[in-house]
């Protein structure tokens, strides 16, 4: 057992003052269209305590850096630090090093906090003794495609698993969306793992739990999330996510949920069905014994059931228009198959230098 194994347990954390200061941390890269409104929205939180926002500036090419630096000149609560590497975990750690307050909240340029998010989060930290907590990701969309992606995010058939996608009760959690942290997390642990370009939140929360800390989900905390707005960006995002999840599995195999293996199994099953179909069309299977032909033909049963399930799920979305339902039926397998393909690639080769280029 390591020396840090109990240092984040609830009873070991000091009592929070009435309205502790909150430091928001945000890594940004090419966010010129969103960063100004994101900053002003975050600093407009309905909260009585002191606030600051520290932005880690990646090597943007769209004017993001200039916008942030000008805002920092106008408001001392805005702090900018350089993140030449542009990697998210590196930027998060650089931002944390510049924070001043006992509560550290991770925020994102594409997410919108509910007005009382900070006040509720601080109160929930105080009441629960949690080391980190997060709320409900409320995915939203403007176009029919983006609404379909948002629906998939919120559906158990889409991402499933984490409470922050569809949970409705406060509970202990494996991880948290974004996260509102006690500062002690970063004094006890070494911050985010900079070798993980994706999945660094899950890995940090794993170490928090191993250090005796509690991770909480509170559905009263809501964050509006705007997902990718094109099919190609969605596919790139989920492929990269699958690659990096496999990297985490390689490092922490027994500590991962079995649900992470469902998409790669789906990819293998669909691939086997395609191969069997090609063999049939080329006449190869005619030379096989009957029992073998029947055995290999059974590979289509799970694939057919999956397709039928996707169609049925889309059809049951009665509150969606026809275009959104059609996109929903296309988005679900896109998410599952690209994530699964990325996972298989990452499991075999590791994540190496893979990057998510969907932003």
mmCIF file of C-alpha atoms in Angstrom:
data_model
loop_
_atom_site.group_PDB
_atom_site.id
_atom_site.type_symbol
_atom_site.label_atom_id
_atom_site.label_comp_id
_atom_site.label_asym_id
_atom_site.label_seq_id
_atom_site.Cartn_x
_atom_site.Cartn_y
_atom_site.Cartn_z
ATOM 1 C CA UNK A 1 0.000 0.000 0.000
ATOM 2 C CA UNK A 2 1.499 3.364 -0.998
ATOM 3 C CA UNK A 3 2.056 6.247 1.403
ATOM 4 C CA UNK A 4 -0.800 8.128 -0.322
ATOM 5 C CA UNK A 5 -3.297 5.283 0.039
ATOM 6 C CA UNK A 6 -5.517 7.073 2.600
ATOM 7 C CA UNK A 7 -4.632 10.758 2.323
ATOM 8 C CA UNK A 8 -7.715 11.696 0.267
ATOM 9 C CA UNK A 9 -10.323 9.852 2.329
ATOM 10 C CA UNK A 10 -13.198 12.170 3.363
ATOM 11 C CA UNK A 11 -12.238 12.369 7.044
ATOM 12 C CA UNK A 12 -8.651 13.309 6.142
ATOM 13 C CA UNK A 13 -9.658 16.379 4.108
ATOM 14 C CA UNK A 14 -9.762 19.715 5.972
ATOM 15 C CA UNK A 15 -13.095 21.468 6.449
ATOM 16 C CA UNK A 16 -13.993 23.922 3.717
ATOM 17 C CA UNK A 17 -14.699 27.573 4.591
ATOM 18 C CA UNK A 18 -18.154 29.027 3.891
ATOM 19 C CA UNK A 19 -17.400 30.287 0.377
ATOM 20 C CA UNK A 20 -13.949 29.054 -0.641
ATOM 21 C CA UNK A 21 -12.300 30.598 -3.675
ATOM 22 C CA UNK A 22 -12.633 28.651 -6.911
ATOM 23 C CA UNK A 23 -10.024 28.364 -9.660
ATOM 24 C CA UNK A 24 -11.303 27.262 -13.072
ATOM 25 C CA UNK A 25 -8.792 25.630 -15.411
ATOM 26 C CA UNK A 26 -9.276 25.472 -19.178
ATOM 27 C CA UNK A 27 -6.871 24.224 -21.868
ATOM 28 C CA UNK A 28 -7.662 25.905 -25.203
ATOM 29 C CA UNK A 29 -6.553 25.384 -28.794
ATOM 30 C CA UNK A 30 -8.165 27.093 -31.805
ATOM 31 C CA UNK A 31 -11.254 28.227 -29.912
ATOM 32 C CA UNK A 32 -11.559 31.797 -31.234
ATOM 33 C CA UNK A 33 -15.275 31.380 -31.905
ATOM 34 C CA UNK A 34 -16.062 30.253 -28.362
ATOM 35 C CA UNK A 35 -13.407 31.268 -25.851
ATOM 36 C CA UNK A 36 -14.592 34.808 -25.038
ATOM 37 C CA UNK A 37 -18.176 33.771 -24.308
ATOM 38 C CA UNK A 38 -16.937 30.728 -22.385
ATOM 39 C CA UNK A 39 -14.771 32.892 -20.120
ATOM 40 C CA UNK A 40 -17.437 35.515 -19.434
ATOM 41 C CA UNK A 41 -20.058 32.835 -18.814
ATOM 42 C CA UNK A 42 -17.869 30.992 -16.307
ATOM 43 C CA UNK A 43 -16.957 34.152 -14.376
ATOM 44 C CA UNK A 44 -20.642 35.104 -14.238
ATOM 45 C CA UNK A 45 -21.442 32.116 -12.031
ATOM 46 C CA UNK A 46 -23.856 32.855 -9.166
ATOM 47 C CA UNK A 47 -21.287 32.281 -6.445
ATOM 48 C CA UNK A 48 -20.272 34.411 -3.458
ATOM 49 C CA UNK A 49 -16.643 33.300 -3.248
ATOM 50 C CA UNK A 50 -13.595 34.579 -5.124
ATOM 51 C CA UNK A 51 -13.071 33.261 -8.651
ATOM 52 C CA UNK A 52 -10.295 33.086 -11.216
ATOM 53 C CA UNK A 53 -9.869 31.283 -14.525
ATOM 54 C CA UNK A 54 -6.486 30.026 -15.718
ATOM 55 C CA UNK A 55 -6.260 29.210 -19.413
ATOM 56 C CA UNK A 56 -3.478 27.073 -20.887
ATOM 57 C CA UNK A 57 -2.895 28.421 -24.388
ATOM 58 C CA UNK A 58 -1.975 25.865 -27.008
ATOM 59 C CA UNK A 59 -0.360 26.883 -30.328
ATOM 60 C CA UNK A 60 -3.569 28.248 -31.877
ATOM 61 C CA UNK A 61 -3.627 29.587 -35.419
ATOM 62 C CA UNK A 62 -7.036 31.289 -35.344
ATOM 63 C CA UNK A 63 -6.452 34.209 -32.967
ATOM 64 C CA UNK A 64 -7.430 32.431 -29.742
ATOM 65 C CA UNK A 65 -4.236 33.459 -27.957
ATOM 66 C CA UNK A 66 -4.683 37.136 -28.816
ATOM 67 C CA UNK A 67 -8.304 37.125 -27.609
ATOM 68 C CA UNK A 68 -7.383 35.549 -24.267
ATOM 69 C CA UNK A 69 -4.429 37.851 -23.648
ATOM 70 C CA UNK A 70 -6.578 40.924 -24.322
ATOM 71 C CA UNK A 71 -9.245 39.669 -21.910
ATOM 72 C CA UNK A 72 -6.542 39.018 -19.301
ATOM 73 C CA UNK A 73 -5.413 42.639 -19.586
ATOM 74 C CA UNK A 74 -8.970 43.796 -18.903
ATOM 75 C CA UNK A 75 -9.778 41.449 -15.976
ATOM 76 C CA UNK A 76 -7.234 40.369 -13.320
ATOM 77 C CA UNK A 77 -9.284 37.223 -12.645
ATOM 78 C CA UNK A 78 -8.171 35.866 -16.044
ATOM 79 C CA UNK A 79 -4.716 34.299 -16.140
ATOM 80 C CA UNK A 80 -3.014 32.941 -19.277
ATOM 81 C CA UNK A 81 -0.158 30.416 -19.369
ATOM 82 C CA UNK A 82 1.589 29.061 -22.435
ATOM 83 C CA UNK A 83 1.162 25.404 -23.406
ATOM 84 C CA UNK A 84 3.501 25.013 -26.403
ATOM 85 C CA UNK A 85 2.884 21.264 -26.642
ATOM 86 C CA UNK A 86 -0.847 21.801 -27.057
ATOM 87 C CA UNK A 87 -1.642 18.537 -25.237
ATOM 88 C CA UNK A 88 -4.620 18.634 -22.871
ATOM 89 C CA UNK A 89 -3.044 16.994 -19.779
ATOM 90 C CA UNK A 90 0.070 19.158 -20.079
ATOM 91 C CA UNK A 91 -2.107 22.259 -20.300
ATOM 92 C CA UNK A 92 -4.193 21.183 -17.308
ATOM 93 C CA UNK A 93 -1.100 20.722 -15.156
ATOM 94 C CA UNK A 94 0.353 24.069 -16.240
ATOM 95 C CA UNK A 95 -2.922 25.758 -15.362
ATOM 96 C CA UNK A 96 -3.164 24.031 -11.970
ATOM 97 C CA UNK A 97 0.327 25.283 -11.089
ATOM 98 C CA UNK A 98 -0.934 28.870 -11.483
ATOM 99 C CA UNK A 99 -4.110 28.504 -9.411
ATOM 100 C CA UNK A 100 -4.621 30.112 -6.003
ATOM 101 C CA UNK A 101 -7.789 28.712 -4.436
ATOM 102 C CA UNK A 102 -8.800 25.547 -2.527
ATOM 103 C CA UNK A 103 -11.325 24.421 -5.158
ATOM 104 C CA UNK A 104 -10.186 23.655 -8.716
ATOM 105 C CA UNK A 105 -12.864 23.211 -11.384
ATOM 106 C CA UNK A 106 -12.086 21.911 -14.834
ATOM 107 C CA UNK A 107 -14.048 23.674 -17.569
ATOM 108 C CA UNK A 108 -14.204 23.491 -21.346
ATOM 109 C CA UNK A 109 -14.706 26.091 -24.077
ATOM 110 C CA UNK A 110 -17.499 24.009 -25.632
ATOM 111 C CA UNK A 111 -19.411 23.426 -22.401
ATOM 112 C CA UNK A 112 -21.862 25.753 -20.641
ATOM 113 C CA UNK A 113 -22.254 25.563 -16.854
ATOM 114 C CA UNK A 114 -25.652 26.036 -15.255
ATOM 115 C CA UNK A 115 -25.714 29.380 -13.338
ATOM 116 C CA UNK A 116 -25.586 27.711 -9.909
ATOM 117 C CA UNK A 117 -23.069 25.029 -10.914
ATOM 118 C CA UNK A 118 -20.226 26.329 -8.723
ATOM 119 C CA UNK A 119 -22.361 26.998 -5.639
ATOM 120 C CA UNK A 120 -23.964 23.552 -5.827
ATOM 121 C CA UNK A 121 -20.619 21.852 -6.430
ATOM 122 C CA UNK A 122 -18.944 23.486 -3.440
ATOM 123 C CA UNK A 123 -21.874 22.580 -1.196
ATOM 124 C CA UNK A 124 -21.842 18.982 -2.475
ATOM 125 C CA UNK A 125 -18.095 18.739 -1.796
ATOM 126 C CA UNK A 126 -18.659 19.999 1.735
ATOM 127 C CA UNK A 127 -21.537 17.626 2.463
ATOM 128 C CA UNK A 128 -20.066 14.496 0.879
ATOM 129 C CA UNK A 129 -16.390 14.854 1.717
ATOM 130 C CA UNK A 130 -15.635 13.929 -1.901
ATOM 131 C CA UNK A 131 -12.253 14.646 -3.428
ATOM 132 C CA UNK A 132 -13.839 15.205 -6.846
ATOM 133 C CA UNK A 133 -17.347 15.414 -8.181
ATOM 134 C CA UNK A 134 -19.131 16.101 -11.423
ATOM 135 C CA UNK A 135 -22.619 16.476 -12.774
ATOM 136 C CA UNK A 136 -24.765 15.575 -15.712
ATOM 137 C CA UNK A 137 -23.513 16.176 -19.239
ATOM 138 C CA UNK A 138 -26.551 17.487 -21.084
ATOM 139 C CA UNK A 139 -25.633 17.083 -24.731
ATOM 140 C CA UNK A 140 -27.441 19.444 -27.088
ATOM 141 C CA UNK A 141 -27.487 20.030 -30.835
ATOM 142 C CA UNK A 142 -28.500 22.680 -33.329
ATOM 143 C CA UNK A 143 -28.639 20.723 -36.594
ATOM 144 C CA UNK A 144 -30.457 17.405 -37.073
ATOM 145 C CA UNK A 145 -27.075 15.647 -37.146
ATOM 146 C CA UNK A 146 -25.786 17.290 -33.966
ATOM 147 C CA UNK A 147 -29.068 16.590 -32.173
ATOM 148 C CA UNK A 148 -28.745 12.943 -33.183
ATOM 149 C CA UNK A 149 -25.220 12.839 -31.754
ATOM 150 C CA UNK A 150 -26.467 14.494 -28.555
ATOM 151 C CA UNK A 151 -29.236 11.891 -28.298
ATOM 152 C CA UNK A 152 -26.652 9.121 -28.683
ATOM 153 C CA UNK A 153 -24.524 10.640 -25.919
ATOM 154 C CA UNK A 154 -27.479 10.661 -23.532
ATOM 155 C CA UNK A 155 -28.750 7.198 -24.471
ATOM 156 C CA UNK A 156 -27.649 3.996 -22.685
ATOM 157 C CA UNK A 157 -27.531 2.437 -26.167
ATOM 158 C CA UNK A 158 -25.075 5.121 -27.277
ATOM 159 C CA UNK A 159 -22.331 5.522 -24.698
ATOM 160 C CA UNK A 160 -23.942 3.802 -21.732
ATOM 161 C CA UNK A 161 -22.149 3.166 -18.472
ATOM 162 C CA UNK A 162 -21.127 6.448 -16.786
ATOM 163 C CA UNK A 163 -23.801 8.104 -14.647
ATOM 164 C CA UNK A 164 -22.891 11.524 -16.044
ATOM 165 C CA UNK A 165 -24.473 10.603 -19.392
ATOM 166 C CA UNK A 166 -27.885 9.512 -18.149
ATOM 167 C CA UNK A 167 -27.897 9.178 -14.348
ATOM 168 C CA UNK A 168 -30.669 10.703 -12.231
ATOM 169 C CA UNK A 169 -29.511 9.936 -8.666
ATOM 170 C CA UNK A 170 -26.562 11.212 -6.637
ATOM 171 C CA UNK A 171 -24.090 8.373 -6.183
ATOM 172 C CA UNK A 172 -20.505 7.213 -5.927
ATOM 173 C CA UNK A 173 -18.904 7.195 -9.366
ATOM 174 C CA UNK A 174 -15.956 5.743 -11.237
ATOM 175 C CA UNK A 175 -15.139 9.065 -12.861
ATOM 176 C CA UNK A 176 -16.642 12.537 -13.295
ATOM 177 C CA UNK A 177 -17.376 14.776 -16.252
ATOM 178 C CA UNK A 178 -14.961 17.747 -16.164
ATOM 179 C CA UNK A 179 -14.678 17.595 -12.356
ATOM 180 C CA UNK A 180 -14.670 19.959 -9.379
ATOM 181 C CA UNK A 181 -11.668 18.991 -7.252
ATOM 182 C CA UNK A 182 -10.400 19.609 -3.767
ATOM 183 C CA UNK A 183 -6.962 21.171 -4.075
ATOM 184 C CA UNK A 184 -5.556 18.354 -1.936
ATOM 185 C CA UNK A 185 -5.937 16.023 -4.943
ATOM 186 C CA UNK A 186 -3.095 17.816 -6.672
ATOM 187 C CA UNK A 187 -0.898 18.190 -3.604
ATOM 188 C CA UNK A 188 -1.156 14.467 -2.824
ATOM 189 C CA UNK A 189 -1.036 13.172 -6.403
ATOM 190 C CA UNK A 190 1.068 14.347 -9.335
ATOM 191 C CA UNK A 191 -1.704 15.899 -11.387
ATOM 192 C CA UNK A 192 -2.834 14.555 -14.730
ATOM 193 C CA UNK A 193 -0.776 11.904 -16.511
ATOM 194 C CA UNK A 194 0.840 13.843 -19.348
ATOM 195 C CA UNK A 195 1.477 10.689 -21.365
ATOM 196 C CA UNK A 196 -2.294 10.222 -21.876
ATOM 197 C CA UNK A 197 -3.704 12.543 -24.527
ATOM 198 C CA UNK A 198 -7.190 11.175 -23.854
ATOM 199 C CA UNK A 199 -8.630 9.373 -20.861
ATOM 200 C CA UNK A 200 -6.486 11.348 -18.434
ATOM 201 C CA UNK A 201 -9.596 12.166 -16.345
ATOM 202 C CA UNK A 202 -10.431 8.495 -15.779
ATOM 203 C CA UNK A 203 -6.831 7.678 -14.871
ATOM 204 C CA UNK A 204 -6.613 10.541 -12.362
ATOM 205 C CA UNK A 205 -9.909 9.485 -10.786
ATOM 206 C CA UNK A 206 -8.557 5.948 -10.495
ATOM 207 C CA UNK A 207 -5.596 7.285 -8.503
ATOM 208 C CA UNK A 208 -7.917 9.411 -6.367
ATOM 209 C CA UNK A 209 -9.900 6.300 -5.439
ATOM 210 C CA UNK A 210 -6.711 4.377 -4.735
ATOM 211 C CA UNK A 211 -5.686 7.212 -2.376
ATOM 212 C CA UNK A 212 -8.912 6.747 -0.396
ATOM 213 C CA UNK A 213 -10.775 9.585 -2.096
ATOM 214 C CA UNK A 214 -14.427 9.585 -3.047
ATOM 215 C CA UNK A 215 -15.707 10.460 -6.541
ATOM 216 C CA UNK A 216 -19.301 11.659 -6.589
ATOM 217 C CA UNK A 217 -21.921 12.198 -9.278
ATOM 218 C CA UNK A 218 -24.581 14.823 -8.559
ATOM 219 C CA UNK A 219 -27.327 15.251 -11.190
ATOM 220 C CA UNK A 220 -28.152 18.688 -9.741
ATOM 221 C CA UNK A 221 -24.971 19.908 -11.456
ATOM 222 C CA UNK A 222 -25.641 20.310 -15.165
ATOM 223 C CA UNK A 223 -23.279 21.145 -18.003
ATOM 224 C CA UNK A 224 -24.488 21.750 -21.531
ATOM 225 C CA UNK A 225 -22.193 20.045 -24.034
ATOM 226 C CA UNK A 226 -22.193 20.713 -27.773
ATOM 227 C CA UNK A 227 -20.889 17.594 -29.583
ATOM 228 C CA UNK A 228 -19.116 17.385 -32.929
ATOM 229 C CA UNK A 229 -21.201 18.754 -35.782
ATOM 230 C CA UNK A 230 -20.086 16.558 -38.697
ATOM 231 C CA UNK A 231 -19.835 12.846 -39.354
ATOM 232 C CA UNK A 232 -16.097 12.943 -40.119
ATOM 233 C CA UNK A 233 -15.292 14.829 -36.892
ATOM 234 C CA UNK A 234 -17.409 12.404 -34.881
ATOM 235 C CA UNK A 235 -15.632 9.404 -36.409
ATOM 236 C CA UNK A 236 -12.194 10.952 -35.762
ATOM 237 C CA UNK A 237 -13.125 11.744 -32.166
ATOM 238 C CA UNK A 238 -14.368 8.255 -31.336
ATOM 239 C CA UNK A 239 -11.521 6.496 -33.115
ATOM 240 C CA UNK A 240 -9.004 8.494 -31.070
ATOM 241 C CA UNK A 241 -10.993 7.850 -27.889
ATOM 242 C CA UNK A 242 -10.935 4.103 -28.571
ATOM 243 C CA UNK A 243 -7.179 4.138 -29.190
ATOM 244 C CA UNK A 244 -6.470 5.896 -25.905
ATOM 245 C CA UNK A 245 -8.912 3.750 -23.920
ATOM 246 C CA UNK A 246 -6.971 0.720 -25.125
ATOM 247 C CA UNK A 247 -3.775 2.376 -23.923
ATOM 248 C CA UNK A 248 -5.356 2.735 -20.481
ATOM 249 C CA UNK A 249 -6.431 -0.920 -20.574
ATOM 250 C CA UNK A 250 -2.834 -1.892 -21.410
ATOM 251 C CA UNK A 251 -1.661 -0.028 -18.311
ATOM 252 C CA UNK A 252 -4.523 -0.812 -15.903
ATOM 253 C CA UNK A 253 -6.125 -3.955 -17.325
ATOM 254 C CA UNK A 254 -7.943 -5.376 -14.306
ATOM 255 C CA UNK A 255 -9.258 -1.970 -13.206
ATOM 256 C CA UNK A 256 -11.315 -1.328 -16.340
ATOM 257 C CA UNK A 257 -15.007 -2.139 -16.709
ATOM 258 C CA UNK A 258 -15.949 -4.965 -19.068
ATOM 259 C CA UNK A 259 -18.224 -2.554 -20.969
ATOM 260 C CA UNK A 260 -15.132 -1.111 -22.670
ATOM 261 C CA UNK A 261 -14.714 -4.405 -24.514
ATOM 262 C CA UNK A 262 -18.180 -4.416 -26.102
ATOM 263 C CA UNK A 263 -17.336 -2.154 -29.108
ATOM 264 C CA UNK A 264 -14.193 -4.095 -30.152
ATOM 265 C CA UNK A 265 -16.123 -7.372 -29.881
ATOM 266 C CA UNK A 266 -18.777 -5.800 -32.119
ATOM 267 C CA UNK A 267 -16.128 -4.814 -34.682
ATOM 268 C CA UNK A 268 -14.707 -8.342 -34.716
ATOM 269 C CA UNK A 269 -18.194 -9.832 -35.096
ATOM 270 C CA UNK A 270 -19.161 -7.497 -37.941
ATOM 271 C CA UNK A 271 -15.827 -8.149 -39.598
ATOM 272 C CA UNK A 272 -16.351 -11.899 -39.399
ATOM 273 C CA UNK A 273 -19.815 -11.498 -40.948
ATOM 274 C CA UNK A 274 -18.373 -9.508 -43.862
ATOM 275 C CA UNK A 275 -15.648 -12.109 -44.451
ATOM 276 C CA UNK A 276 -18.196 -14.935 -44.421
ATOM 277 C CA UNK A 277 -20.382 -13.050 -46.917
ATOM 278 C CA UNK A 278 -17.438 -12.511 -49.266
ATOM 279 C CA UNK A 279 -16.559 -16.207 -49.074
ATOM 280 C CA UNK A 280 -20.139 -17.084 -49.960
ATOM 281 C CA UNK A 281 -20.258 -14.691 -52.916
ATOM 282 C CA UNK A 282 -16.993 -16.056 -54.307
ATOM 283 C CA UNK A 283 -18.238 -19.638 -53.980
ATOM 284 C CA UNK A 284 -15.474 -20.621 -51.583
ATOM 285 C CA UNK A 285 -17.862 -22.090 -49.021
ATOM 286 C CA UNK A 286 -19.390 -24.525 -51.556
ATOM 287 C CA UNK A 287 -16.446 -26.848 -51.069
ATOM 288 C CA UNK A 288 -16.863 -26.889 -47.297
ATOM 289 C CA UNK A 289 -18.739 -29.612 -45.383
ATOM 290 C CA UNK A 290 -22.386 -28.771 -44.624
ATOM 291 C CA UNK A 291 -21.809 -28.598 -40.867
ATOM 292 C CA UNK A 292 -19.031 -26.057 -41.382
ATOM 293 C CA UNK A 293 -21.188 -23.913 -43.681
ATOM 294 C CA UNK A 294 -23.947 -23.874 -41.070
ATOM 295 C CA UNK A 295 -21.483 -23.014 -38.340
ATOM 296 C CA UNK A 296 -19.946 -20.078 -40.209
ATOM 297 C CA UNK A 297 -23.371 -18.818 -41.322
ATOM 298 C CA UNK A 298 -24.268 -18.376 -37.636
ATOM 299 C CA UNK A 299 -21.862 -15.445 -37.516
ATOM 300 C CA UNK A 300 -24.601 -13.311 -39.098
ATOM 301 C CA UNK A 301 -27.023 -13.782 -36.188
ATOM 302 C CA UNK A 302 -25.383 -11.281 -33.766
ATOM 303 C CA UNK A 303 -24.767 -8.779 -36.576
ATOM 304 C CA UNK A 304 -28.371 -8.997 -37.759
ATOM 305 C CA UNK A 305 -29.595 -8.583 -34.182
ATOM 306 C CA UNK A 306 -27.379 -5.518 -33.739
ATOM 307 C CA UNK A 307 -28.679 -3.850 -36.907
ATOM 308 C CA UNK A 308 -32.264 -4.622 -35.904
ATOM 309 C CA UNK A 309 -31.625 -3.163 -32.459
ATOM 310 C CA UNK A 310 -30.227 0.062 -33.927
ATOM 311 C CA UNK A 311 -33.216 0.460 -36.250
ATOM 312 C CA UNK A 312 -35.657 -0.226 -33.399
ATOM 313 C CA UNK A 313 -33.906 2.271 -31.115
ATOM 314 C CA UNK A 314 -34.064 4.975 -33.770
ATOM 315 C CA UNK A 315 -37.709 4.214 -34.529
ATOM 316 C CA UNK A 316 -38.658 4.535 -30.842
ATOM 317 C CA UNK A 317 -37.250 8.096 -30.705
ATOM 318 C CA UNK A 318 -40.759 9.513 -31.177
ATOM 319 C CA UNK A 319 -39.793 13.000 -30.002
ATOM 320 C CA UNK A 320 -37.355 13.362 -32.922
ATOM 321 C CA UNK A 321 -38.081 14.324 -36.503
ATOM 322 C CA UNK A 322 -37.452 11.946 -39.409
ATOM 323 C CA UNK A 323 -34.052 13.463 -40.327
ATOM 324 C CA UNK A 324 -32.858 13.257 -36.747
ATOM 325 C CA UNK A 325 -33.981 9.629 -36.436
ATOM 326 C CA UNK A 326 -32.197 8.682 -39.656
ATOM 327 C CA UNK A 327 -29.032 10.377 -38.421
ATOM 328 C CA UNK A 328 -29.458 8.700 -35.024
ATOM 329 C CA UNK A 329 -29.506 5.298 -36.734
ATOM 330 C CA UNK A 330 -26.268 6.235 -38.533
ATOM 331 C CA UNK A 331 -24.566 7.897 -35.561
ATOM 332 C CA UNK A 332 -24.907 4.944 -33.168
ATOM 333 C CA UNK A 333 -22.931 2.428 -35.273
ATOM 334 C CA UNK A 334 -20.451 5.169 -36.208
ATOM 335 C CA UNK A 335 -19.683 5.724 -32.535
ATOM 336 C CA UNK A 336 -19.567 2.007 -31.721
ATOM 337 C CA UNK A 337 -17.508 0.849 -34.702
ATOM 338 C CA UNK A 338 -14.953 3.684 -34.822
ATOM 339 C CA UNK A 339 -14.434 3.434 -31.063
ATOM 340 C CA UNK A 340 -14.075 -0.343 -31.339
ATOM 341 C CA UNK A 341 -11.682 -0.126 -34.293
ATOM 342 C CA UNK A 342 -9.570 2.419 -32.448
ATOM 343 C CA UNK A 343 -9.551 0.212 -29.356
ATOM 344 C CA UNK A 344 -8.295 -2.787 -31.333
ATOM 345 C CA UNK A 345 -5.581 -0.702 -32.949
ATOM 346 C CA UNK A 346 -4.532 0.729 -29.582
ATOM 347 C CA UNK A 347 -4.595 -2.671 -27.912
ATOM 348 C CA UNK A 348 -2.184 -4.064 -30.504
ATOM 349 C CA UNK A 349 0.135 -1.093 -31.065
ATOM 350 C CA UNK A 350 -0.498 1.230 -28.126
ATOM 351 C CA UNK A 351 -1.578 4.828 -28.525
ATOM 352 C CA UNK A 352 1.872 6.005 -29.639
ATOM 353 C CA UNK A 353 1.423 9.503 -31.106
ATOM 354 C CA UNK A 354 -2.265 9.236 -31.989
ATOM 355 C CA UNK A 355 -4.098 12.572 -31.759
ATOM 356 C CA UNK A 356 -7.746 13.570 -31.894
ATOM 357 C CA UNK A 357 -7.921 15.934 -34.864
ATOM 358 C CA UNK A 358 -11.671 16.456 -34.720
ATOM 359 C CA UNK A 359 -11.443 19.937 -33.176
#
